Every structure is written in structure tokens, then in C-alpha cells.
Coordinates of C-alpha atoms in Angstrom, one line a residue:
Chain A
X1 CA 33.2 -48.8 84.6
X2 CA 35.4 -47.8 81.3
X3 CA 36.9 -49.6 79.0
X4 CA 38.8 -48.9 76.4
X5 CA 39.6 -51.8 74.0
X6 CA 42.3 -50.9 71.3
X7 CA 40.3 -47.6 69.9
X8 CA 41.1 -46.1 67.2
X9 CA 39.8 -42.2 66.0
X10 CA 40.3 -40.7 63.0
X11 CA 38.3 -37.3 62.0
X12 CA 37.1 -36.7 58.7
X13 CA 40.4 -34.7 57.8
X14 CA 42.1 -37.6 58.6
X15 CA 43.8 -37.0 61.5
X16 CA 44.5 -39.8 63.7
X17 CA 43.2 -38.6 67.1
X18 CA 44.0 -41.9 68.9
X19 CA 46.1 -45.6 67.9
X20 CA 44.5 -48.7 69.0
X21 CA 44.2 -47.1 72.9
X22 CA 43.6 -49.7 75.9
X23 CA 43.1 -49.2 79.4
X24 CA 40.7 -49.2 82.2
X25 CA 38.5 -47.1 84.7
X26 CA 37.3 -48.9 87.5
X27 CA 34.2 -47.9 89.1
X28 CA 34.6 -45.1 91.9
X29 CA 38.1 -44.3 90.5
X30 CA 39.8 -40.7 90.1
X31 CA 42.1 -41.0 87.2
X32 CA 43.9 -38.4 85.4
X33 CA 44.6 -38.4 81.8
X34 CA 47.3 -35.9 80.5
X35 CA 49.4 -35.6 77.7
X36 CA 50.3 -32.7 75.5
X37 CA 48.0 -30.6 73.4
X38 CA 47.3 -32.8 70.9
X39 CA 47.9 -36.2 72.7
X40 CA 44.1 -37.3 72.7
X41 CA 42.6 -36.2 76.0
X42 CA 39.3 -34.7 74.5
X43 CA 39.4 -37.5 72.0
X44 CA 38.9 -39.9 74.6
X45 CA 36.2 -38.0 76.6
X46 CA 34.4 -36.9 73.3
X47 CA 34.5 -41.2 73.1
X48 CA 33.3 -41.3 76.4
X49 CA 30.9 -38.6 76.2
X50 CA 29.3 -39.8 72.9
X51 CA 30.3 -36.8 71.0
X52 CA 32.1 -39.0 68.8
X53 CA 32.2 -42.8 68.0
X54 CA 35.4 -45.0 68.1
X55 CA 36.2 -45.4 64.1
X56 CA 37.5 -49.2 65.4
X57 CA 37.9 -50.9 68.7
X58 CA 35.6 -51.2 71.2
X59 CA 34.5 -48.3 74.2
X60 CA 32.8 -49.8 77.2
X61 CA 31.0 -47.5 79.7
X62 CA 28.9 -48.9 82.4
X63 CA 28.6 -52.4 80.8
X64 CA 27.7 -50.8 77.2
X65 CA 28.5 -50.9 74.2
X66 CA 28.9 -47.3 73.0
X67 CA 29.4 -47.7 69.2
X68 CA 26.0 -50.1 69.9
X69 CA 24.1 -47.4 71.4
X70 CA 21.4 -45.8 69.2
X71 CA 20.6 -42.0 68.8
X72 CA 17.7 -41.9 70.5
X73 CA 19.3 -43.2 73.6
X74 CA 22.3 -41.0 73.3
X75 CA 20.3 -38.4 75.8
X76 CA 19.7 -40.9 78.5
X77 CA 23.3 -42.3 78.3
X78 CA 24.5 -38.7 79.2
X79 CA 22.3 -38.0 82.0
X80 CA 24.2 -41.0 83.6
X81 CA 27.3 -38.3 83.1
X82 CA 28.8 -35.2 84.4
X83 CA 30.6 -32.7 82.3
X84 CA 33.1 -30.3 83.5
X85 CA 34.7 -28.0 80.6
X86 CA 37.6 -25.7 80.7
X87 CA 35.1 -22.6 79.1
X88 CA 32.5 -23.4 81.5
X89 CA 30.0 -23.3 78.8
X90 CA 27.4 -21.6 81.0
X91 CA 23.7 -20.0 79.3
X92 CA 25.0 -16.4 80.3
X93 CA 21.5 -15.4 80.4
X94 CA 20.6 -17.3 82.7
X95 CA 20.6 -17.1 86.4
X96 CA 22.7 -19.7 87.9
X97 CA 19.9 -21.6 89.3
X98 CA 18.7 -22.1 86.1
X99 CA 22.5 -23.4 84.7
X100 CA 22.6 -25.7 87.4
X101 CA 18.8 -27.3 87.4
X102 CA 19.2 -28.0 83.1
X103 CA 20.4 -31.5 83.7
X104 CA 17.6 -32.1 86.0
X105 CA 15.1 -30.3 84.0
X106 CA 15.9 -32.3 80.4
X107 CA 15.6 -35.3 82.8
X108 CA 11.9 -34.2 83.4
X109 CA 12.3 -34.1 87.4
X110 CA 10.0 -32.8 89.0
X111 CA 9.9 -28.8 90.2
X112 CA 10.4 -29.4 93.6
X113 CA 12.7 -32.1 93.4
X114 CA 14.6 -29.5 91.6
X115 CA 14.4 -26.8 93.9
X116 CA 16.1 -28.8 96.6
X117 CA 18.8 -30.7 94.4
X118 CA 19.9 -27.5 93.2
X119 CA 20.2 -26.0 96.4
X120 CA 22.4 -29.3 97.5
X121 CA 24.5 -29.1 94.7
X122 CA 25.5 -25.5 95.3
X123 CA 25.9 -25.8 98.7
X124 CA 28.3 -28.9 97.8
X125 CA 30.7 -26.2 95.5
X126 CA 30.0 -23.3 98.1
X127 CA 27.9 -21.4 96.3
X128 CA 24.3 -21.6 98.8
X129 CA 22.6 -18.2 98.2
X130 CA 24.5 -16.9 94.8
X131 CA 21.0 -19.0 92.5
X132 CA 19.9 -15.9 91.4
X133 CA 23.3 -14.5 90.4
X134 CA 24.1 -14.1 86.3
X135 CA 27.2 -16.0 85.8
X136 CA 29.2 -13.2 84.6
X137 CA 28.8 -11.1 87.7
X138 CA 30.8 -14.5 89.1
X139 CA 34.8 -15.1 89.1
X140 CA 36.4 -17.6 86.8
X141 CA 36.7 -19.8 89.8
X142 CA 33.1 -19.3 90.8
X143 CA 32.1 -20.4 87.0
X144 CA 33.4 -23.0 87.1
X145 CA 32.3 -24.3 90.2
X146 CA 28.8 -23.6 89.2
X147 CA 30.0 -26.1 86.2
X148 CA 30.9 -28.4 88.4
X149 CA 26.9 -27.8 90.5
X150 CA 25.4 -28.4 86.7
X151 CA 27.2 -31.8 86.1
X152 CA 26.4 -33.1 89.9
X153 CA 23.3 -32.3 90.2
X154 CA 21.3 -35.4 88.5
X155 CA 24.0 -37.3 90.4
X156 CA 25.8 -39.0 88.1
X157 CA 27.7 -42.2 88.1
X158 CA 30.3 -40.6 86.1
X159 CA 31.9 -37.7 85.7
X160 CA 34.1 -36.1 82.8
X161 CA 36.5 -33.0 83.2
X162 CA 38.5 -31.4 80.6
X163 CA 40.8 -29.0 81.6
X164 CA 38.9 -28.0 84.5
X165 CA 41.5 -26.1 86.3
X166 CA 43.1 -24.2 82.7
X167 CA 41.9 -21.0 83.6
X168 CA 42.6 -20.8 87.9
X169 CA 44.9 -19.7 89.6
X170 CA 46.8 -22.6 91.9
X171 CA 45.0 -22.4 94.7
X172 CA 41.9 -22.4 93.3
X173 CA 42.8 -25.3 90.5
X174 CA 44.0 -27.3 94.4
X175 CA 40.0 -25.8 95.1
X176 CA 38.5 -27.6 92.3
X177 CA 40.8 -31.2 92.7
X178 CA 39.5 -30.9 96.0
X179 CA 36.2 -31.0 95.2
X180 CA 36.5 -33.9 92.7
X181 CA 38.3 -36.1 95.3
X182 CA 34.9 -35.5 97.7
X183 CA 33.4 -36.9 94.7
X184 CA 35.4 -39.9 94.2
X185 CA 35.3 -40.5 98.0
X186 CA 31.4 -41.3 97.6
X187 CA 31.6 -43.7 95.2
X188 CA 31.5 -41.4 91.8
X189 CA 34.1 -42.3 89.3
X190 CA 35.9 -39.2 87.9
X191 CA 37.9 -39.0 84.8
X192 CA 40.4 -35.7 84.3
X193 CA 41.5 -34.7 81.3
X194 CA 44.4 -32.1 82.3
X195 CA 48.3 -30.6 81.5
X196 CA 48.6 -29.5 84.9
X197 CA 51.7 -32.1 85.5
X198 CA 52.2 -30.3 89.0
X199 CA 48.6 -30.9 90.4
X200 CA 48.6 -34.5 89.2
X201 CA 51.7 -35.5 90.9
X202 CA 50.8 -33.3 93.9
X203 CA 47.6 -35.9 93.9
X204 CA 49.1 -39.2 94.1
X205 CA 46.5 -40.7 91.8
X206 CA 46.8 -42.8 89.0
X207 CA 47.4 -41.1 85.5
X208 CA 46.7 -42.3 82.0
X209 CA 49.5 -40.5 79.8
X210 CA 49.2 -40.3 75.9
X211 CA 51.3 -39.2 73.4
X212 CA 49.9 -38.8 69.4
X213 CA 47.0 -40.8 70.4
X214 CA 48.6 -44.0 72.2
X215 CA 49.1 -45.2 76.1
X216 CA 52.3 -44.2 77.5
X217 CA 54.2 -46.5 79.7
X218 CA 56.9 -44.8 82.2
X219 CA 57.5 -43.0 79.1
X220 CA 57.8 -45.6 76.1
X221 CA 54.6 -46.3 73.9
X222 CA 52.6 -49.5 74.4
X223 CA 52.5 -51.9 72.0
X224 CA 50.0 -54.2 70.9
X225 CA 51.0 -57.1 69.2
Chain B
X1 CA 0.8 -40.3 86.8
X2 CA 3.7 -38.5 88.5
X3 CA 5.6 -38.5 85.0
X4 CA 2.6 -37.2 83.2
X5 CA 2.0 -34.5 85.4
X6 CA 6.3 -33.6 85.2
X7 CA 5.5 -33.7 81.6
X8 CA 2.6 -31.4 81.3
X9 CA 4.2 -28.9 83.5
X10 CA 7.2 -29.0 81.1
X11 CA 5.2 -28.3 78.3
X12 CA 3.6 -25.6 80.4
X13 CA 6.8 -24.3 81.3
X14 CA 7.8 -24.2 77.8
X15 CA 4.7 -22.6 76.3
X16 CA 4.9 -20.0 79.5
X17 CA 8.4 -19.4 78.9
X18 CA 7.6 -19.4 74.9
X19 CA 5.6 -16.8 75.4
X20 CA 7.8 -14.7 77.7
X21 CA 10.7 -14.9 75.0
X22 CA 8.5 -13.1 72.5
X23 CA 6.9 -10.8 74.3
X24 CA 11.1 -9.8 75.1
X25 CA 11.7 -9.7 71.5
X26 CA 8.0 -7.8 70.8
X27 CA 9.6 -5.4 67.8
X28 CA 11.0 -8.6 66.0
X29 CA 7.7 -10.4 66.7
X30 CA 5.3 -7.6 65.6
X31 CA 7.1 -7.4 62.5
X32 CA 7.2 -11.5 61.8
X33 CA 3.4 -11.7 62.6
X34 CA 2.5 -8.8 60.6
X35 CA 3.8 -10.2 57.6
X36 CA 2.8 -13.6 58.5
X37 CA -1.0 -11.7 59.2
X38 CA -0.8 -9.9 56.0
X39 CA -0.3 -13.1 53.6
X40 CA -3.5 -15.3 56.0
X41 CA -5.6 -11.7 54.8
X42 CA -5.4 -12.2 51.7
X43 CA -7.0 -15.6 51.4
X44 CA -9.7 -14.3 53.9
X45 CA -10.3 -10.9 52.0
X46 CA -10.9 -12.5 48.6
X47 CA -12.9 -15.2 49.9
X48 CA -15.3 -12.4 51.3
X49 CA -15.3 -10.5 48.5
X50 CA -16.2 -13.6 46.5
X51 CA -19.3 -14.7 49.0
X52 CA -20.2 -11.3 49.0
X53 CA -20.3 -10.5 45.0
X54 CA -22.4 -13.3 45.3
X55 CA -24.8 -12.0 48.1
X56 CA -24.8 -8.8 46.1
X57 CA -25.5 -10.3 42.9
X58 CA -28.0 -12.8 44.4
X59 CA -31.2 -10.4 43.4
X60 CA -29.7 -10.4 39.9
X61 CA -29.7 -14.0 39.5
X62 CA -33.5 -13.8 40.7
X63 CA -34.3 -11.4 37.6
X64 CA -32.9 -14.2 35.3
X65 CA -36.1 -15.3 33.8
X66 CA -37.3 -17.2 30.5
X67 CA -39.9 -15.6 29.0
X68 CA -42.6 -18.2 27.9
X69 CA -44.5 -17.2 24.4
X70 CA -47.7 -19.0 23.7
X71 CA -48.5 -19.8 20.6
X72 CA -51.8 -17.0 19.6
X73 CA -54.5 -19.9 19.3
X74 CA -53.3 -20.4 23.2
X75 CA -56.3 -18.5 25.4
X76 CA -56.2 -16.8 28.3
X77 CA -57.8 -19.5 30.8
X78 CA -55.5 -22.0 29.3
X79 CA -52.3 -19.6 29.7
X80 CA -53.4 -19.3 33.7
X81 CA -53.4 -23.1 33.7
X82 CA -49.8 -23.0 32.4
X83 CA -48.8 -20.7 34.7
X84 CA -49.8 -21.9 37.8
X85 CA -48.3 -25.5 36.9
X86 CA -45.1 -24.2 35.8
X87 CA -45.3 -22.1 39.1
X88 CA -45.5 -25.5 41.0
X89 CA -42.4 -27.3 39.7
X90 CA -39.0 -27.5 41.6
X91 CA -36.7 -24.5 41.5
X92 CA -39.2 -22.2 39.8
X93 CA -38.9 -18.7 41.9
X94 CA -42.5 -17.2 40.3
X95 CA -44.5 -17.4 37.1
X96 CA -45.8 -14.3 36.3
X97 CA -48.3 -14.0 33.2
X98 CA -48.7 -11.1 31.1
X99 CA -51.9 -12.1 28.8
X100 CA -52.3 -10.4 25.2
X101 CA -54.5 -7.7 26.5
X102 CA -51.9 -6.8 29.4
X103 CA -49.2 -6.4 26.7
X104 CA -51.3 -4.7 24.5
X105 CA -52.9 -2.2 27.1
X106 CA -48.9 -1.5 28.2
X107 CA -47.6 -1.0 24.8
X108 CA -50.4 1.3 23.5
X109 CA -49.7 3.5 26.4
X110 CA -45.8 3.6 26.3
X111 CA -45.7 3.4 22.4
X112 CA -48.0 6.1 21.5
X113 CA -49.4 4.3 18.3
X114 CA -52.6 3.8 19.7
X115 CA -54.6 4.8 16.8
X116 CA -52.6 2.3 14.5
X117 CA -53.2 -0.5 17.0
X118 CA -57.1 -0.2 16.9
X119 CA -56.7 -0.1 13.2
X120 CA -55.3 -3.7 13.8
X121 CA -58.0 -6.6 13.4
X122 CA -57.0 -8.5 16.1
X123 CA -54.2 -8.2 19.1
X124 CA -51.3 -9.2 17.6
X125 CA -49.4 -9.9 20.9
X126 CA -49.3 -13.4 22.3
X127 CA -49.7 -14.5 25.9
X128 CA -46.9 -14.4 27.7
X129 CA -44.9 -16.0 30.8
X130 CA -41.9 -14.7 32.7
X131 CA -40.7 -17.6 34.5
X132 CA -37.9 -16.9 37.6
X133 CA -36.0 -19.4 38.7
X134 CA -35.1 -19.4 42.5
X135 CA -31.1 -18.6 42.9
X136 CA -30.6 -22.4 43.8
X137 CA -31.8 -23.3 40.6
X138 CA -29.9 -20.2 38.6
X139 CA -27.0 -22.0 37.1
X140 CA -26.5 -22.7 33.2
X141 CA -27.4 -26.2 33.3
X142 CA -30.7 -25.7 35.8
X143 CA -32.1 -22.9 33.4
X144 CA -31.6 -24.7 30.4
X145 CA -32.8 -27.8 31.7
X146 CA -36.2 -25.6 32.4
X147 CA -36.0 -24.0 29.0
X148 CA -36.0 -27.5 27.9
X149 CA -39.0 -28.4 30.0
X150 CA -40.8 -25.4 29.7
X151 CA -40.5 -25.8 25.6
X152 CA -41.6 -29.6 25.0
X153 CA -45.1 -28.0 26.2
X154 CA -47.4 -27.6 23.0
X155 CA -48.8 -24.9 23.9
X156 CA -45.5 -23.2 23.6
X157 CA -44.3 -21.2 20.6
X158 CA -40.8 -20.2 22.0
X159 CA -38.5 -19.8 25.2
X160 CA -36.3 -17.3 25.3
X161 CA -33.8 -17.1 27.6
X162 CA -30.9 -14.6 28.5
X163 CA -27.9 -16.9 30.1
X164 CA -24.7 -15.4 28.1
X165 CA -23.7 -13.1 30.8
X166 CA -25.1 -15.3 33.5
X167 CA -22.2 -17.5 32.1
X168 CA -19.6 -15.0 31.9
X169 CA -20.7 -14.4 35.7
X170 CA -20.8 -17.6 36.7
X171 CA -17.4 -18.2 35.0
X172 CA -15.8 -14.9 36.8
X173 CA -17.0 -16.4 39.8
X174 CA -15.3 -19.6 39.4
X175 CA -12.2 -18.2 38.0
X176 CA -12.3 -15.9 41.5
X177 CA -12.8 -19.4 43.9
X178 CA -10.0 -20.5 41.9
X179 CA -7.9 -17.8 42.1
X180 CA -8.4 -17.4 46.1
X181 CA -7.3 -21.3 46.5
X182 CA -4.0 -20.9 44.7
X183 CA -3.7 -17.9 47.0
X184 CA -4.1 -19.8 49.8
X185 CA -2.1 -22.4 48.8
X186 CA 1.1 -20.0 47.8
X187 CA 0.5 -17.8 50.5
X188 CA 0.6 -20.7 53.4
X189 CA 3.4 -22.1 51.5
X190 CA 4.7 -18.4 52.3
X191 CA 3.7 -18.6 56.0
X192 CA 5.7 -22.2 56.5
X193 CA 8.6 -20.5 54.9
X194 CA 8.5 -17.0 56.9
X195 CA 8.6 -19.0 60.4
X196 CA 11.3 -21.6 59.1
X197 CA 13.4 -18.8 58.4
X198 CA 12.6 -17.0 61.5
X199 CA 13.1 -20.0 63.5
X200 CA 16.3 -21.2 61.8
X201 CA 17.8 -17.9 62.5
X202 CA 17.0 -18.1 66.1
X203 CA 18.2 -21.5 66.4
X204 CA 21.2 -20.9 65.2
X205 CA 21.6 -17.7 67.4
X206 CA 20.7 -20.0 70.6
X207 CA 23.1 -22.6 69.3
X208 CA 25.3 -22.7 72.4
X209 CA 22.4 -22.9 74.3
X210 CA 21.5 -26.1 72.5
X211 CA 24.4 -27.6 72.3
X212 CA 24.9 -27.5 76.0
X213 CA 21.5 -28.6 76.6
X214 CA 22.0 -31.8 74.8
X215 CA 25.5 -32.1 76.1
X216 CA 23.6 -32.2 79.6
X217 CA 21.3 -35.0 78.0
X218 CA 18.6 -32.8 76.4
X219 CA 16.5 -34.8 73.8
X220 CA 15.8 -33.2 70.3
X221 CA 12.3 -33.2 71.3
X222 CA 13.2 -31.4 74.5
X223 CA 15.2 -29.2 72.2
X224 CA 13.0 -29.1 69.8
X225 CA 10.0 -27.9 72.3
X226 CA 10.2 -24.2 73.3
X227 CA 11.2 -23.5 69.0
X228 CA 7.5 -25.5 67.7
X229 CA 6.0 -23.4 70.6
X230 CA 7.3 -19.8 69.1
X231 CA 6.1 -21.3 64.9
X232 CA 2.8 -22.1 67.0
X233 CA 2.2 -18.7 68.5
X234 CA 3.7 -17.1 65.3
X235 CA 0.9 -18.4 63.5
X236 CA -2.0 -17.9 66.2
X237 CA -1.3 -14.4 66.4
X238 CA -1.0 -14.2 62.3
X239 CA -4.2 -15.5 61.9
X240 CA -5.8 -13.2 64.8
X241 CA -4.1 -10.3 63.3
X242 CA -5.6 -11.6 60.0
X243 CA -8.8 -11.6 61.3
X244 CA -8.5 -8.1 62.3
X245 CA -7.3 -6.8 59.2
X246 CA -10.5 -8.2 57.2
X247 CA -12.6 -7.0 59.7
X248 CA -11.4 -3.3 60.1
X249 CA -11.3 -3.3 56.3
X250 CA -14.6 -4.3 55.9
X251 CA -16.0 -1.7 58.6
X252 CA -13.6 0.8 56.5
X253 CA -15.6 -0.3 53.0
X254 CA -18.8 -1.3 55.1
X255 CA -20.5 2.3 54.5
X256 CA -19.0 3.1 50.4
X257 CA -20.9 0.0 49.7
X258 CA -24.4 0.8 51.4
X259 CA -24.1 4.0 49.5
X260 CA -23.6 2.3 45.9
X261 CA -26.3 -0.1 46.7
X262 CA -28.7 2.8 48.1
X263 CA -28.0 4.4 44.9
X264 CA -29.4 1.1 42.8
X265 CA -32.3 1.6 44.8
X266 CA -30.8 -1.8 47.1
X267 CA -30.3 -2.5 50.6
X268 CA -26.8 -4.2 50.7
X269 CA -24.6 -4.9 53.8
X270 CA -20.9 -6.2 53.7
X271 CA -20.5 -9.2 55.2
X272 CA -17.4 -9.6 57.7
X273 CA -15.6 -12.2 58.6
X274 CA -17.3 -14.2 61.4
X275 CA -16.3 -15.3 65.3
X276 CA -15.9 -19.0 63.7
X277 CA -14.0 -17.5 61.0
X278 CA -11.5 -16.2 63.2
X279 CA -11.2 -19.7 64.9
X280 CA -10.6 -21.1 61.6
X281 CA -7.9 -18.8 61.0
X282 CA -6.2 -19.1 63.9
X283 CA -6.1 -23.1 64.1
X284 CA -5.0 -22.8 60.2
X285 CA -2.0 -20.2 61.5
X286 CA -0.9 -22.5 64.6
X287 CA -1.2 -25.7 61.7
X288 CA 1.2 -24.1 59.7
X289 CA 3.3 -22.1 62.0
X290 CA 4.1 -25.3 63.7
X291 CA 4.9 -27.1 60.4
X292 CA 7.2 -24.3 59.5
X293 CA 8.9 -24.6 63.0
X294 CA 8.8 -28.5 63.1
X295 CA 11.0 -28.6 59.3
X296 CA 13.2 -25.8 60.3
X297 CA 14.0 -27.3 64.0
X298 CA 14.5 -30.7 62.0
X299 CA 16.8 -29.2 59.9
X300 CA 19.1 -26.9 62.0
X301 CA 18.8 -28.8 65.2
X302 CA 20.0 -32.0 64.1
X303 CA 23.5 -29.7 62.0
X304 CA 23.5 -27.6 65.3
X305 CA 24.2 -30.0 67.8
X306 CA 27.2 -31.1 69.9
X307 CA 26.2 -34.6 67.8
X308 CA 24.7 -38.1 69.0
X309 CA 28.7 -39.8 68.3

């Protein structure tokens, strides 16, 4: 499903984001990356996401090539994904029905199909009957579960979360893992980008650790020779 | 089908929901269209004001003539022959003759020397013709092509005719027609630019909204959309408003003018701007409001967004 083949990133202030990184998502897999602040977790999702491009090595999602992918399908490779950020990064003017239907709406579904996916995927995050509701009369916890509506909704393949329990409490953060698991359980494959060391182990699942941009192994850098 | 009916109703949506987003902002839109209207007026107003100088001045181009002397041996009979042939050629309005003893009759009442002009021998006055051209044959080069014509006759002694100022009209005209195109020109340059800025602005007040949008997958043309809908209406509603402002200032100058022209002794009506005009106008706004909208989105939404990797 991913693959990661000794990527490198550097940023245009010359920052080295991530060292000839190497490892593998398989397809309906829940994996958790973590690391420090600074260790590379949005680096790789911004690679997975196509927000950025790999500046050597080779990022494999679904069978393609991303740094082959042209611009104009850049859209349609993202409507194959679901993104989950720690700021939510909700349309505050907009009702949540409207939030949650934009993926489906880009996508040129049509209305009714629309209606009723909408309506699935908040009844999926426990939100049935709040559509109507602005996102700020909503909790933290609430917000983000509308999120989490937005990038299920086109039912995607994939799905990307960063930091998506930074700003709950624990039993909500335990709320939200939850809910990703469901996901996993049906066949979605679900990449977590998190700090949250305690809710990781708690989960039993396998974790991708990074440290200054490269795979850790029980601790110790891997090398590649 | 089922896609082009998804995609219709998006671009209904958008155009809907377009329109719902200005009507929210309706101070901020009455004040971009207004300027927008004021620059498409200006165009408008001097080209009426051109077509009109020229419907007003249309009677004076008819009393252009060339008067037509005969030479003295030419008589009467053969004058009337003259006449009624130069009467019959292309682009000649009316040929009017005023023998000898018409012009002498005339003259010895206005002049008062009527005793010295029977102590003349003979009428001294020739035979003359006032030739008018119609005002599709009035310019320089058609009057002096029939001053040519009208000359090569042997009959003819001389042709005189009075184009100097027809000139200087004709040039003042031209100068206006000119005048009004680089108008236009500058002043729809100045319409792209008003709703580039106005659209850049709003882009880049909406640019979490867009980045999230393509984040979810959104297209720059999906993007794009609702912001060449707003140039579009921008525009349509300038050049109505345009429209308007010709019209209510020619019903304001409408009734100065009749009185000017009543007081020459004319009947003269302003013309307005007409129900095609207005259609004109408006499909010239929505052409360049959507070209302003189209660079600025280009622009803004391609440095605005989360990026394509």
C-alpha cells in the first residue's frame, strides 16, 4: 500500500527533514509513526499526502509512483485519501454538513448521493443530527470527529492522521483510536502520525519510530549500506 | 449523462452560491461595481455624444453646397438642362437654380440700388446653381470629387465650394472616435484590473478555505470556479449599471437640448442608449470581469495553495 524506498527531504532552507527513510505499509494496516517534534512525522505524510515531493528516493502509494505523478492528477490521487489534522482545519462558516460533504462535493458526486453519505459518515463518529451545527458551537473532541466524518466520507483507501488526539483529553484521544481501529477493521489502511507514547503502546500496534529524519530500530538508527 | 448533469448542477450551485456571497457582502459589491459601472460609462457616454453631434449636425452637412456659376453666354433653358442632369447624378441631395433674373430681382430688393441697376445695360449676374450633396456623399473627398465633375462642364465658369470647416468638423469628429477607443481600451484595461484586485484580495482572505479544499482533492478549476463566477457578475452588473447611468443622464440632458435646438429653429431629440446596447455592455462587462478574475485566480490560487508536491 506504502512504500517508502530510502527518501530523502530537504526544504528549501536546507533542512534535512528525512535521511534515506525505508519501510512499509501494508494494505488495511494501522501503523503508528512517532518520534519527537522534529523527527519527520509530517514530513512523511506531507510525502504521502503530496504536499511535498521526496528530493531523492522513491514514495510508493497504491502501486504509484508519487514523484511520477503529474499536477493535474494531484487532486484525484487525494480523493483516494483521508486527512485527519491536529487543528481540525474546519470552514468555520460553514455548517458541518457542508465540512463533511467537501470531499464528496470536489469529487462531483451527485446531491443525493451526498445527502446520504454524509449522514453515514456522521452517524459513524456519533454526530447523526448535529449537520446543521457551526463547528465552533462543537467541543474540541466533537471537531475533530467531524474531521474525521470529512476524510471518510468519499471512503477512502487510505487514511492520514497527524496528531489527531494533540488537543483531547485521554478519554477522548482512546475515543478517536477507537474509531480509527473500526476503520482499519474494514479494510482501510491508517497511518498515525502521533507523540502520544502512552496511547500507542496501550494499542499494541506496530509503530514506525524516527529520530532527525531516519527509521529507528529498538532504539539504534538503521543503516543503509 | 449522469456526470454532465453532476456537472451542471455544480456550476449551478456555484453561480447560486456566487451570487448569495455578494449579495452578503452588498456594501463591498455596490462600491466595486460602481466604480467598475462608472469606467464602462464613459466609453458609452462619449460614443453617444459622438453619434449624436453627428445626428445634430446632419442638417448642416445637407446645407454644404457648391454653388455652380455659369458662364453669362450660358441661357436660361440651357441652365435648367444642367440642373436637372446634375440633379440626377449619385449623391447629389438637390440642385436648386437661381437664374440671372432671380438674382437680380432678389438683389434689387435687398440692396436698395435699384435705380443704379436699371441704369445697367444688361444683368450683370450669371446663372447660378446651388448643388447639395446628400449627407452620404458629404465628406472631403465626395465634394471635391463633385466639384471636380461639376467643373469639367463648359458651360461652367466656376465652382465654389465651402469645405474648410467641413474639414475641421470632420477632423473633430475623428479625433472624438479616436479619443472614445483609447477610452475604451484604458478604461477596460481598468475594469480587468479593478476585479483582479478585488478578487486577489478575496482569495487570499478565503485562503484556508482553499487550501483545505484542495487538501480534500479540490481541482484549481473547482477552486477556481465560484471566484470567475463573482469577476463574471462583477462585470454584468457594471455594465447594467453603466447602462443606467447613460440613460438617466441623457433623460437628465434630454430636455436642455430640445430647448437649444427649439431655439435654432430645430427639432432635435437625444439619442439614448438602446435595449441592444445594454446587452452589449453587459456581455463586454462579464468578458472582462471574467478575464480579470481568470489572471488573478491564476495568479494567487496557484501561490495560495497547500501545493501539488
Amino acid at each position: 500500500m506504502i512504500r517508502f524506498e530510502r527518501v530523502s527531504k530537504r526544504y528549501p532552507n536546507g533542512r534535512d527533514a528525512l535521511t534515506e527513510l525505508s519501510f512499509e505499509v501494508s494494505a488495511g494496516e494501522m501503523v503508528f509513526l512517532t518520534g519527537r517534534s522534529g523527527a519527520g512525522k509530517s514530513s512523511v505524510l506531507k510525502l504521502i499526502g503530496l504536499l511535498e515531493r521526496p528530493t531523492r528516493g522513491q514514495v510508493t502509494v497504491n502501486g504509484e509512483d508519487t514523484a511520477r505523478l503529474p499536477s493535474r492528477r494531484v487532486p484525484q490521487y487525494r480523493r483516494a485519501l483521508g486527512m485527519v489534522f491536529q487543528d481540525h482545519r474546519l470552514l468555520m462558516d460553514r455548517p458541518v454538513f457542508d465540512n463533511v460533504a467537501l470531499p464528496l462535493i470536489v469529487a462531483d458526486s451527485a446531491f443525493r448521493d451526498i445527502d446520504r453519505r454524509v449522514r453515514a459518515a456522521l452517524d459513524q463518529v456519533g454526530l447523526l443530527g448535529r449537520e446543521r451545527v457551526a463547528p465552533q458551537e462543537l467541543s474540541v473532541g466533537e471537531q475533530q470527529r467531524v474531521c474525521i466524518a470529512r476524510a471518510i466520507v468519499s471512503k477512502p483507501p487510505l487514511l492520514l492522521a497527524d496528531e489527531p488526539t494533540g488537543n483531547l483529553d485521554a478519554a477522548l484521544a482512546a475515543e478517536i483510536m477507537s474509531l480509527f481501529r473500526r476503520f482499519s477493521d474494514v479494510g482501510v489502511t491508517v497511518v498515525v502520525a502521533t507523540h502520544d507514547l502512552p496511547l500507542v503502546q496501550a494499542s499494541g500496534l506496530r509503530t514506525i519510530e524516527l529520530a532527525d529524519g531516519q527509521l529507528l530500530d529498538n532504539g539504534h538508527r538503521v543503516a543503509h549500506g | 449523462m449522469a456526470s454532465v448533469a453532476n456537472w451542471g448542477s455544480r456550476h449551478g450551485h456555484a453561480l447560486v452560491s456566487t451570487t448569495g456571497h455578494l449579495a452578503r457582502h452588498g456594501f463591498a459589491t455596490v462600491l466595486t461595481v460602481l466604480v467598475m459601472g462608472l469606467a464602462l460609462a464613459l466609453p458609452l457616454g462619449l460614443d453617444l455624444l459622438v453619434r449624436n453631434v453627428r445626428a445634430a449636425t446632419g442638417d448642416f452637412a445637407e446645407a454644404v453646397g457648391l454653388s455652380v456659376y455659369f458662364k453669362p453666354e450660358v441661357t436660361e433653358a440651357r441652365a435648367r438642362q444642367l440642373a436637372k442632369s446634375a440633379a440626377e447624378r449619385y449623391g447629389v441631395a438637390s440642385a436648386t437654380l437661381i437664374t440671372a433674373t432671380e438674382a437680380l430681382a432678389e438683389f434689387r430688393s435687398q440692396s436698395g440700388f435699384g435705380a443704379a441697376l436699371d441704369a445697367l445695360p444688361e444683368n450683370p449676374l450669371p446663372n447660378v446653381l446651388t448643388v447639395r450633396p446628400t449627407p452620404a456623399a458629404a465628406s472631403p473627398q465626395q465634394l471635391e470629387a463633385l466639384r471636380s465633375y461639376l467643373s469639367a462642364w463648359p458651360e461652367v465658369d466656376s465652382v465654389q465650394l465651402d469645405r474648410d470647416w467641413m474639414q475641421r468638423f470632420n477632423a473633430i469628429l475623428a479625433l472624438l472616435l479616436r479619443t472614445l477607443w483609447i477610452t475604451a481600451i484604458l478604461l477596460g484595461a481598468g475594469v480587468v484590473a479593478v476585479v483582479g484586485n478585488t478578487i486577489r484580495l478575496e482569495i487570499r482572505s478565503r485562503a484556508a478555505e482553499i487550501e483545505v479544499t484542495q487538501l480534500v482533492g479540490g481541482s484549481r478549476a473547482f477552486v477556481r470556479r465560484p471566484f470567475l463566477y463573482t469577476g463574471a457578475w462583477y462585470g454584468l452588473l457594471a455594465g447594467a449599471m453603466a447602462w443606467g447611468l447613460v440613460a438617466s443622464a441623457r433623460a437628465a440632458l434630454s430636455p436642455s437640448a430640445a430647448s437649444l435646438a427649439a431655439a435654432y429653429g430645430q427639432h432635435f431629440e437625444l439619442a439614448g442608449p438602446s435595449a441592444r446596447e445594454l446587452g452589449y455592455l453587459a456581455l463586454a462587462g462579464l468578458l472582462l470581469g471574467w478575464t480579470g478574475a481568470a489572471i488573478a485566480s491564476q495568479r494567487e490560487i496557484a501561490r495560495s495553495g497547500p501545493g501539488h508536491g
